[in-house]
Coordinates of C-alpha atoms and ligand atoms in Angstrom, one line a residue:
M1260 CA 43.2 0.5 -1.9
S1261 CA 43.7 -1.7 -4.9
K1262 CA 41.9 -0.5 -8.0
K1263 CA 38.7 -2.3 -8.8
L1264 CA 37.3 -3.1 -12.2
T1265 CA 34.5 -0.8 -13.4
I1266 CA 31.7 -1.2 -15.8
D1267 CA 33.9 0.3 -18.5
D1268 CA 36.3 -2.6 -18.3
I1269 CA 33.8 -5.3 -19.4
E1270 CA 32.1 -6.6 -22.5
V1271 CA 28.4 -7.1 -21.9
M1272 CA 26.7 -7.5 -25.3
G1273 CA 24.2 -10.4 -25.2
K1274 CA 25.1 -11.3 -21.6
K1275 CA 22.8 -11.7 -18.6
V1276 CA 24.3 -9.0 -16.3
L1277 CA 23.2 -9.0 -12.6
V1278 CA 23.1 -5.4 -11.2
R1279 CA 22.6 -4.4 -7.6
V1280 CA 21.1 -1.0 -7.4
D1281 CA 20.0 1.2 -4.4
F1282 CA 16.2 1.8 -4.9
N1283 CA 15.4 2.1 -1.2
V1284 CA 13.2 5.2 -1.9
P1285 CA 10.8 6.9 0.5
L1286 CA 7.2 5.8 0.0
K1287 CA 3.9 7.1 1.3
D1288 CA 0.9 4.8 0.8
S1289 CA 2.9 2.9 -1.9
I1290 CA 3.6 6.2 -3.7
I1291 CA 7.2 7.1 -4.2
T1292 CA 7.8 10.6 -2.7
D1293 CA 11.4 11.0 -3.9
D1294 CA 12.8 9.1 -6.9
N1295 CA 16.3 10.5 -6.8
R1296 CA 17.8 7.1 -6.0
I1297 CA 16.2 5.6 -9.1
K1298 CA 17.5 8.5 -11.2
A1299 CA 21.0 8.1 -9.7
A1300 CA 21.2 4.5 -11.2
L1301 CA 20.2 5.6 -14.7
P1302 CA 23.8 6.1 -16.1
T1303 CA 24.6 2.4 -15.3
I1304 CA 21.3 1.0 -16.5
N1305 CA 21.2 3.0 -19.7
Y1306 CA 24.8 2.1 -20.5
L1307 CA 24.0 -1.6 -20.1
I1308 CA 20.9 -1.3 -22.2
N1309 CA 22.8 0.6 -25.0
Q1310 CA 25.6 -2.0 -24.9
G1311 CA 23.0 -4.8 -25.5
A1312 CA 23.1 -6.5 -22.1
K1313 CA 20.2 -8.3 -20.6
V1314 CA 19.8 -6.3 -17.5
I1315 CA 18.7 -8.0 -14.3
L1316 CA 18.2 -5.6 -11.4
F1317 CA 18.4 -6.5 -7.7
A1318 CA 17.3 -4.0 -5.0
H1319 CA 16.0 -3.9 -1.5
L1320 CA 13.3 -1.8 0.0
S1321 CA 13.0 -1.1 3.8
K1322 CA 13.4 -4.0 6.3
I1323 CA 11.2 -7.1 6.0
K1324 CA 10.1 -8.7 9.3
T1325 CA 6.5 -9.7 8.7
I1326 CA 4.2 -10.9 5.9
E1327 CA 2.5 -7.4 6.1
D1328 CA 5.9 -5.8 5.4
Q1329 CA 6.1 -8.0 2.2
E1330 CA 2.8 -6.6 1.0
K1331 CA 3.9 -3.0 1.8
Y1332 CA 7.3 -3.2 0.3
T1333 CA 7.0 -4.9 -3.0
L1334 CA 9.2 -3.4 -5.7
K1335 CA 6.4 -3.3 -8.2
P1336 CA 5.8 0.5 -7.9
I1337 CA 9.5 1.1 -8.2
A1338 CA 9.7 -1.0 -11.4
Q1339 CA 6.8 1.0 -12.8
R1340 CA 8.5 4.3 -12.0
L1341 CA 11.8 3.1 -13.5
S1342 CA 9.9 2.1 -16.6
E1343 CA 8.4 5.6 -16.9
I1344 CA 11.8 7.2 -16.4
L1345 CA 13.5 4.9 -18.9
K1346 CA 10.5 5.1 -21.3
K1347 CA 10.9 1.4 -21.7
D1348 CA 9.3 -1.8 -20.4
V1349 CA 10.7 -3.1 -17.1
I1350 CA 9.7 -6.7 -16.6
F1351 CA 8.8 -7.1 -12.9
I1352 CA 8.9 -10.6 -11.4
N1353 CA 7.3 -10.9 -8.0
Q1354 CA 9.7 -13.6 -6.9
T1355 CA 13.2 -13.7 -5.5
Q1356 CA 13.6 -17.3 -6.5
G1357 CA 11.7 -19.8 -8.7
E1358 CA 10.8 -21.0 -12.1
K1359 CA 9.0 -17.9 -13.2
L1360 CA 12.0 -15.8 -12.4
E1361 CA 14.4 -18.2 -14.1
K1362 CA 12.3 -18.6 -17.3
S1363 CA 11.8 -14.8 -17.6
I1364 CA 15.5 -14.2 -17.3
N1365 CA 16.3 -16.8 -19.8
S1366 CA 13.9 -15.4 -22.4
L1367 CA 15.2 -11.8 -22.1
H1368 CA 16.4 -10.2 -25.3
N1369 CA 19.4 -7.9 -25.6
G1370 CA 18.7 -4.5 -24.1
E1371 CA 15.8 -5.6 -22.0
V1372 CA 15.4 -4.9 -18.3
L1373 CA 14.0 -7.2 -15.6
M1374 CA 13.6 -6.4 -11.9
V1375 CA 13.6 -9.1 -9.2
E1376 CA 11.3 -8.7 -6.2
N1377 CA 12.7 -7.0 -3.0
T1378 CA 15.8 -9.0 -2.0
R1379 CA 14.9 -8.6 1.7
F1380 CA 11.9 -10.8 1.2
E1381 CA 14.5 -13.5 1.7
D1382 CA 14.9 -12.2 5.3
L1383 CA 11.6 -13.7 6.4
D1384 CA 13.2 -17.1 6.0
G1385 CA 16.2 -17.0 8.3
K1386 CA 17.5 -13.6 7.2
K1387 CA 19.1 -15.1 4.1
E1388 CA 19.7 -11.9 2.4
S1389 CA 21.1 -9.9 5.3
L1390 CA 23.2 -12.8 6.6
N1391 CA 24.6 -13.4 3.2
N1392 CA 23.4 -17.0 2.9
E1393 CA 25.7 -19.0 0.7
D1394 CA 23.1 -21.0 -1.1
L1395 CA 21.0 -17.9 -1.9
A1396 CA 24.1 -16.0 -3.2
K1397 CA 25.1 -19.0 -5.4
Y1398 CA 21.5 -19.2 -6.7
W1399 CA 21.3 -15.5 -7.5
A1400 CA 24.7 -15.6 -9.2
S1401 CA 23.7 -18.6 -11.2
L1402 CA 20.9 -16.5 -12.9
G1403 CA 23.5 -14.4 -14.8
D1404 CA 26.4 -15.1 -17.2
G1405 CA 29.1 -14.5 -14.6
I1406 CA 29.1 -10.7 -14.6
F1407 CA 28.0 -8.7 -11.5
V1408 CA 27.7 -4.9 -11.4
N1409 CA 27.4 -3.3 -8.0
D1410 CA 26.0 0.2 -8.2
A1411 CA 24.4 0.3 -4.7
F1412 CA 26.6 2.6 -2.6
G1413 CA 23.9 2.9 0.1
T1414 CA 24.3 -0.8 1.1
A1415 CA 28.1 -1.0 0.4
H1416 CA 28.8 -1.1 4.1
R1417 CA 26.7 -4.3 4.4
T1418 CA 27.7 -7.9 3.7
H1419 CA 24.5 -9.1 2.1
A1420 CA 23.8 -12.0 -0.4
S1421 CA 22.7 -9.5 -3.1
N1422 CA 26.1 -7.6 -3.1
V1423 CA 29.0 -9.5 -1.5
G1424 CA 27.4 -12.9 -2.0
I1425 CA 26.6 -12.5 -5.7
A1426 CA 30.1 -11.0 -6.3
K1427 CA 31.7 -14.0 -4.7
Y1428 CA 30.0 -16.5 -7.0
S1429 CA 30.3 -14.4 -10.2
E1430 CA 33.4 -14.6 -12.5
I1431 CA 33.8 -10.9 -12.5
A1432 CA 32.4 -8.1 -10.2
V1433 CA 32.6 -4.5 -11.2
S1434 CA 31.5 -1.1 -9.9
G1435 CA 28.7 0.8 -11.7
Y1436 CA 29.0 4.5 -12.4
L1437 CA 27.4 5.7 -9.2
L1438 CA 29.5 3.5 -7.0
E1439 CA 32.6 4.5 -9.0
K1440 CA 31.8 8.2 -8.3
E1441 CA 31.6 7.5 -4.6
I1442 CA 34.9 5.7 -4.7
K1443 CA 36.5 8.5 -6.6
F1444 CA 35.2 11.3 -4.4
I1445 CA 35.1 9.9 -0.9
G1446 CA 37.6 7.1 -1.1
N1447 CA 40.3 8.8 -3.1
T1448 CA 39.8 12.1 -1.4
I1449 CA 40.2 10.7 2.1
N1450 CA 43.2 8.7 1.1
N1451 CA 45.0 11.3 -1.0
P1452 CA 43.5 14.7 -0.4
N1453 CA 44.7 18.0 -1.9
K1454 CA 45.8 19.9 1.2
P1455 CA 44.7 21.7 3.2
L1456 CA 41.9 19.4 4.0
V1457 CA 39.2 20.9 6.1
A1458 CA 36.6 18.6 7.6
I1459 CA 33.4 20.0 9.0
L1460 CA 31.4 17.9 11.4
G1461 CA 28.0 18.5 13.0
G1462 CA 24.8 16.8 13.9
A1463 CA 23.4 15.5 17.1
K1464 CA 26.0 13.2 18.7
V1465 CA 29.7 12.8 19.2
S1466 CA 29.1 9.1 19.8
D1467 CA 27.9 8.6 16.1
K1468 CA 31.0 10.3 14.8
I1469 CA 33.9 9.2 17.1
N1470 CA 35.4 7.0 14.4
V1471 CA 35.1 9.7 11.8
I1472 CA 36.8 12.2 14.0
E1473 CA 39.6 9.8 14.9
N1474 CA 40.2 8.9 11.2
L1475 CA 40.1 12.6 10.1
L1476 CA 42.5 13.6 12.9
N1477 CA 45.1 11.7 10.9
K1478 CA 44.1 13.1 7.5
A1479 CA 42.6 16.6 7.9
D1480 CA 44.5 19.8 8.7
Y1481 CA 41.5 21.2 10.6
I1482 CA 38.2 19.8 11.9
L1483 CA 35.5 22.4 12.4
I1484 CA 32.8 21.2 14.8
G1485 CA 29.2 22.5 15.0
G1486 CA 25.8 21.0 15.8
A1487 CA 24.8 19.7 19.2
M1488 CA 28.1 17.7 19.2
M1489 CA 29.9 20.9 20.1
F1490 CA 28.3 21.0 23.6
T1491 CA 29.8 17.7 24.6
F1492 CA 33.2 19.3 23.9
F1493 CA 32.3 22.5 25.8
K1494 CA 30.9 20.6 28.8
A1495 CA 34.1 18.5 28.8
Q1496 CA 36.1 21.7 29.2
G1497 CA 33.9 22.8 32.1
Y1498 CA 31.6 25.4 30.4
N1499 CA 28.0 25.9 31.4
V1500 CA 26.0 24.6 28.4
G1501 CA 22.6 25.4 29.9
S1502 CA 20.0 22.9 28.7
S1503 CA 21.8 22.2 25.4
L1504 CA 22.0 18.6 24.2
Y1505 CA 25.2 16.9 25.2
E1506 CA 26.4 13.4 26.0
E1507 CA 27.4 13.0 29.7
D1508 CA 29.0 9.6 29.1
K1509 CA 31.2 11.0 26.3
L1510 CA 33.0 13.8 28.2
D1511 CA 36.2 11.8 28.8
L1512 CA 36.2 10.9 25.2
A1513 CA 35.7 14.5 24.1
R1514 CA 38.7 15.6 26.3
D1515 CA 40.8 12.8 24.9
L1516 CA 39.9 13.8 21.3
L1517 CA 40.8 17.5 22.1
F1518 CA 44.1 16.4 23.5
K1519 CA 45.0 14.2 20.5
A1520 CA 43.9 16.9 18.1
K1521 CA 46.7 19.2 19.1
G1522 CA 44.8 22.3 18.0
K1523 CA 43.3 20.7 14.8
I1524 CA 39.8 20.8 16.3
I1525 CA 38.2 24.2 15.9
L1526 CA 35.2 24.8 18.1
P1527 CA 32.5 27.6 17.8
I1528 CA 32.9 30.8 19.7
D1529 CA 29.2 31.7 19.8
C1530 CA 25.8 30.1 19.3
I1531 CA 22.1 30.8 18.9
V1532 CA 20.1 29.8 22.0
N1533 CA 16.4 29.5 22.8
N1534 CA 14.5 28.8 26.0
S1535 CA 12.9 25.8 24.5
F1536 CA 13.3 23.3 21.6
N1537 CA 11.1 25.3 19.4
N1538 CA 11.3 27.6 16.4
Q1539 CA 9.9 30.5 18.4
G1540 CA 10.8 31.7 21.9
E1541 CA 13.5 33.9 23.5
I1542 CA 16.0 33.5 20.7
Q1543 CA 19.4 35.2 21.3
E1544 CA 23.0 35.0 20.1
V1545 CA 25.5 34.5 22.9
L1546 CA 29.2 33.8 23.4
I1547 CA 29.9 30.2 24.2
D1548 CA 30.8 31.0 27.8
K1549 CA 27.6 33.1 28.3
I1550 CA 24.9 30.5 27.7
P1551 CA 22.2 31.4 30.3
N1552 CA 20.7 28.6 32.5
G1553 CA 17.6 27.2 31.0
F1554 CA 18.7 28.0 27.4
M1555 CA 19.8 25.6 24.8
G1556 CA 22.1 26.1 21.9
L1557 CA 20.4 25.3 18.6
D1558 CA 22.7 26.8 16.0
I1559 CA 26.2 28.2 15.6
G1560 CA 26.5 32.0 15.8
S1561 CA 27.7 34.7 13.3
A1562 CA 31.2 35.1 14.8
T1563 CA 31.7 31.3 14.4
L1564 CA 30.5 31.5 10.8
N1565 CA 33.1 34.2 10.2
L1566 CA 35.8 32.1 11.9
F1567 CA 34.8 28.9 10.0
A1568 CA 34.8 30.9 6.7
E1569 CA 38.5 31.7 7.2
Y1570 CA 39.4 28.0 7.3
I1571 CA 37.1 27.2 4.4
K1572 CA 38.6 29.9 2.2
Q1573 CA 42.1 28.4 2.4
A1574 CA 41.0 24.8 1.9
Q1575 CA 41.8 22.7 -1.2
T1576 CA 39.5 19.9 0.0
I1577 CA 36.4 20.2 2.1
I1578 CA 34.5 17.3 3.6
W1579 CA 31.3 18.1 5.4
N1580 CA 29.0 15.7 7.4
G1581 CA 26.3 16.8 9.8
P1582 CA 24.2 20.0 10.1
M1583 CA 25.5 23.0 12.2
G1584 CA 22.2 23.4 14.0
V1585 CA 18.6 22.3 14.0
F1586 CA 18.2 23.2 10.4
E1587 CA 14.7 21.7 10.3
M1588 CA 13.5 24.8 12.1
S1589 CA 13.9 28.0 10.0
N1590 CA 15.3 30.1 12.9
F1591 CA 18.2 27.6 13.4
A1592 CA 19.0 26.8 9.7
K1593 CA 21.2 29.9 9.1
G1594 CA 24.4 28.2 10.3
T1595 CA 23.9 25.3 8.0
S1596 CA 22.8 27.5 5.1
R1597 CA 25.6 30.0 5.4
L1598 CA 28.1 27.1 5.8
C1599 CA 26.8 25.8 2.4
Q1600 CA 27.4 29.3 1.0
E1601 CA 30.9 29.6 2.3
I1602 CA 31.9 26.1 1.1
T1603 CA 30.5 26.6 -2.3
K1604 CA 32.1 30.0 -2.7
N1605 CA 35.5 28.2 -2.6
K1606 CA 35.7 27.2 -6.3
K1607 CA 39.2 25.9 -6.2
A1608 CA 38.4 23.2 -3.6
I1609 CA 36.9 19.8 -4.0
T1610 CA 33.8 19.9 -1.9
I1611 CA 32.1 16.8 -0.6
I1612 CA 29.0 16.2 1.5
G1613 CA 29.1 12.9 3.3
G1614 CA 25.5 11.9 3.0
G1615 CA 22.6 11.7 5.4
D1616 CA 21.1 14.8 7.0
S1617 CA 23.7 17.2 5.6
A1618 CA 22.9 16.1 2.1
S1619 CA 19.2 16.7 2.6
A1620 CA 19.9 20.0 4.3
A1621 CA 22.1 21.2 1.3
I1622 CA 19.5 20.0 -1.2
N1623 CA 16.6 21.6 0.7
L1624 CA 18.5 24.8 1.1
G1625 CA 19.1 24.9 -2.7
F1626 CA 22.7 23.9 -3.0
E1627 CA 22.2 20.6 -4.8
N1628 CA 24.4 21.5 -7.8
E1629 CA 27.0 23.6 -6.1
F1630 CA 29.1 20.8 -4.5
S1631 CA 31.6 18.6 -6.3
H1632 CA 29.9 15.6 -4.8
I1633 CA 26.9 14.9 -2.5
S1634 CA 27.2 11.3 -1.4
T1635 CA 24.1 9.1 -1.8
G1636 CA 24.7 6.9 1.2
G1637 CA 24.1 7.7 4.9
G1638 CA 25.7 4.9 6.9
A1639 CA 27.9 3.8 4.0
S1640 CA 29.4 7.4 3.7
L1641 CA 30.1 7.6 7.4
E1642 CA 31.9 4.2 7.4
Y1643 CA 33.8 5.3 4.4
L1644 CA 34.8 8.5 6.2
E1645 CA 35.9 6.4 9.1
G1646 CA 38.4 4.8 6.8
K1647 CA 36.8 1.4 6.9
K1648 CA 36.9 -0.9 4.0
L1649 CA 33.4 -1.3 2.6
P1650 CA 32.5 -4.9 1.9
G1651 CA 30.4 -3.9 -1.2
I1652 CA 33.6 -2.4 -2.7
S1653 CA 36.2 -4.9 -1.4
C1654 CA 34.2 -7.7 -3.0
L1655 CA 34.8 -6.3 -6.5
T1656 CA 37.4 -7.8 -8.8
D1657 CA 40.9 -6.1 -8.6
K1658 CA 42.1 -4.6 -11.9
M1659 CA 45.3 -6.6 -11.9
E1660 CA 44.0 -10.1 -11.1
S1661 CA 41.2 -10.3 -13.7
N1662 CA 41.0 -11.6 -17.1
V1663 CA 39.2 -8.6 -18.6
N1664 CA 38.3 -10.3 -21.8
I1665 CA 35.1 -11.8 -20.4
Ligands
LIG471 P1 23.1 13.6 12.6 O1 22.1 12.6 12.1 O2 24.0 13.1 13.7 O3 23.9 14.2 11.5 O4 22.3 14.7 13.3 C1 21.4 15.5 12.6 C2 20.4 16.1 13.6 O5 21.1 16.9 14.6 C3 19.4 17.0 12.9 O6 18.1 16.5 13.1 C4 19.6 18.3 13.7 O7 18.3 18.9 14.0 C5 20.3 17.9 15.0 N1 21.0 19.0 15.6 C6 21.9 19.7 15.1 N2 22.3 20.7 16.0 C7 21.6 20.5 17.1 C8 21.5 21.2 18.3 N3 22.3 22.2 18.6 N4 20.6 20.7 19.3 C9 19.9 19.7 19.0 N5 19.9 19.0 17.8 C10 20.7 19.4 16.9

């Protein structure tokens, strides 16, 4: 991948800088229940403030399909929260286009911050944001002084007006610090890993991760598989999986992947089963070929953990995506929790969690600061692990082609 310009490559003093951030935070009755995404954008926002830029923030919140959604998903509470965290006024404009927005932007002073209303409000009118409407992108780009900073990794797999569109109509488009970190850890690690690279995949379905497995088969030395996904592989090999979750229509695919893997795919040797999908019941640890009828596998077993630990110990790079079991139930969280312990014990390796459920599992289980990198994007991380080019990164200006003295 060609190198992209970063926020450190540009001069922003006195300039109106357009910044796309990922503030898609969870809300309950308009109260923010987790503001980590807001905090994650602070290095970029603070840098721009300190450099004397006029900072104009674009973000989306949820999906907007109805007028009621518009009322529910205004960015106003997010602007307030950002203002509290920054200890500084954040001017919130309840418009995505219009005179008030334009005037307020034009009267910004150096170091001031303004937040535009939810970019997806534009989706009510012909999905303009999500379909990257040219006129909207041109209009948004015209609000700034030709500089666009993309710091929204969570939407980097989308071609929307507020990322790819603005970038196209700006003179220069660069990554912010958060996006830069994701590029460094996931992008560079996948393309140029320190070997051995051990990938660990879990979660519910093989179908969600086929492309990740295929890409990693070319890059990783070993792929350790846990989660319900393992049962599709076992069923494909003729094992009795009891009532475990598996995908009937993916059995051929699982056989094909095992064939292509030439021994790189390492499957569990035992698992924890229960007689119902419940935290209580007749819980037992059994070997994979001894799953009783009427029982379902809900976590990996202790022999598997010891086996996986051997691979993890030798790794120089570890990429993990997907929990090893139903970690939401305490009796089936041990596999995921011990996996976190084993990974973080290996201090010589670069350790990366590829977003989504595994990121929340690691954080909930207390491992937040123990990994080299926990990705902030769910879908975006998966597509990055699949080896796809993310439009929100591809749209940035290449280091070579730019005139950096803007
Ligand atoms: P994913 O979003 O594909 O990473 O899947 C995460 C979900 O997979 C979590 O909600 C887990 O509870 C679920 N999961 C993991 N292992 C199992 C299992 N053995 N049986 C059923 N669900 C599982």
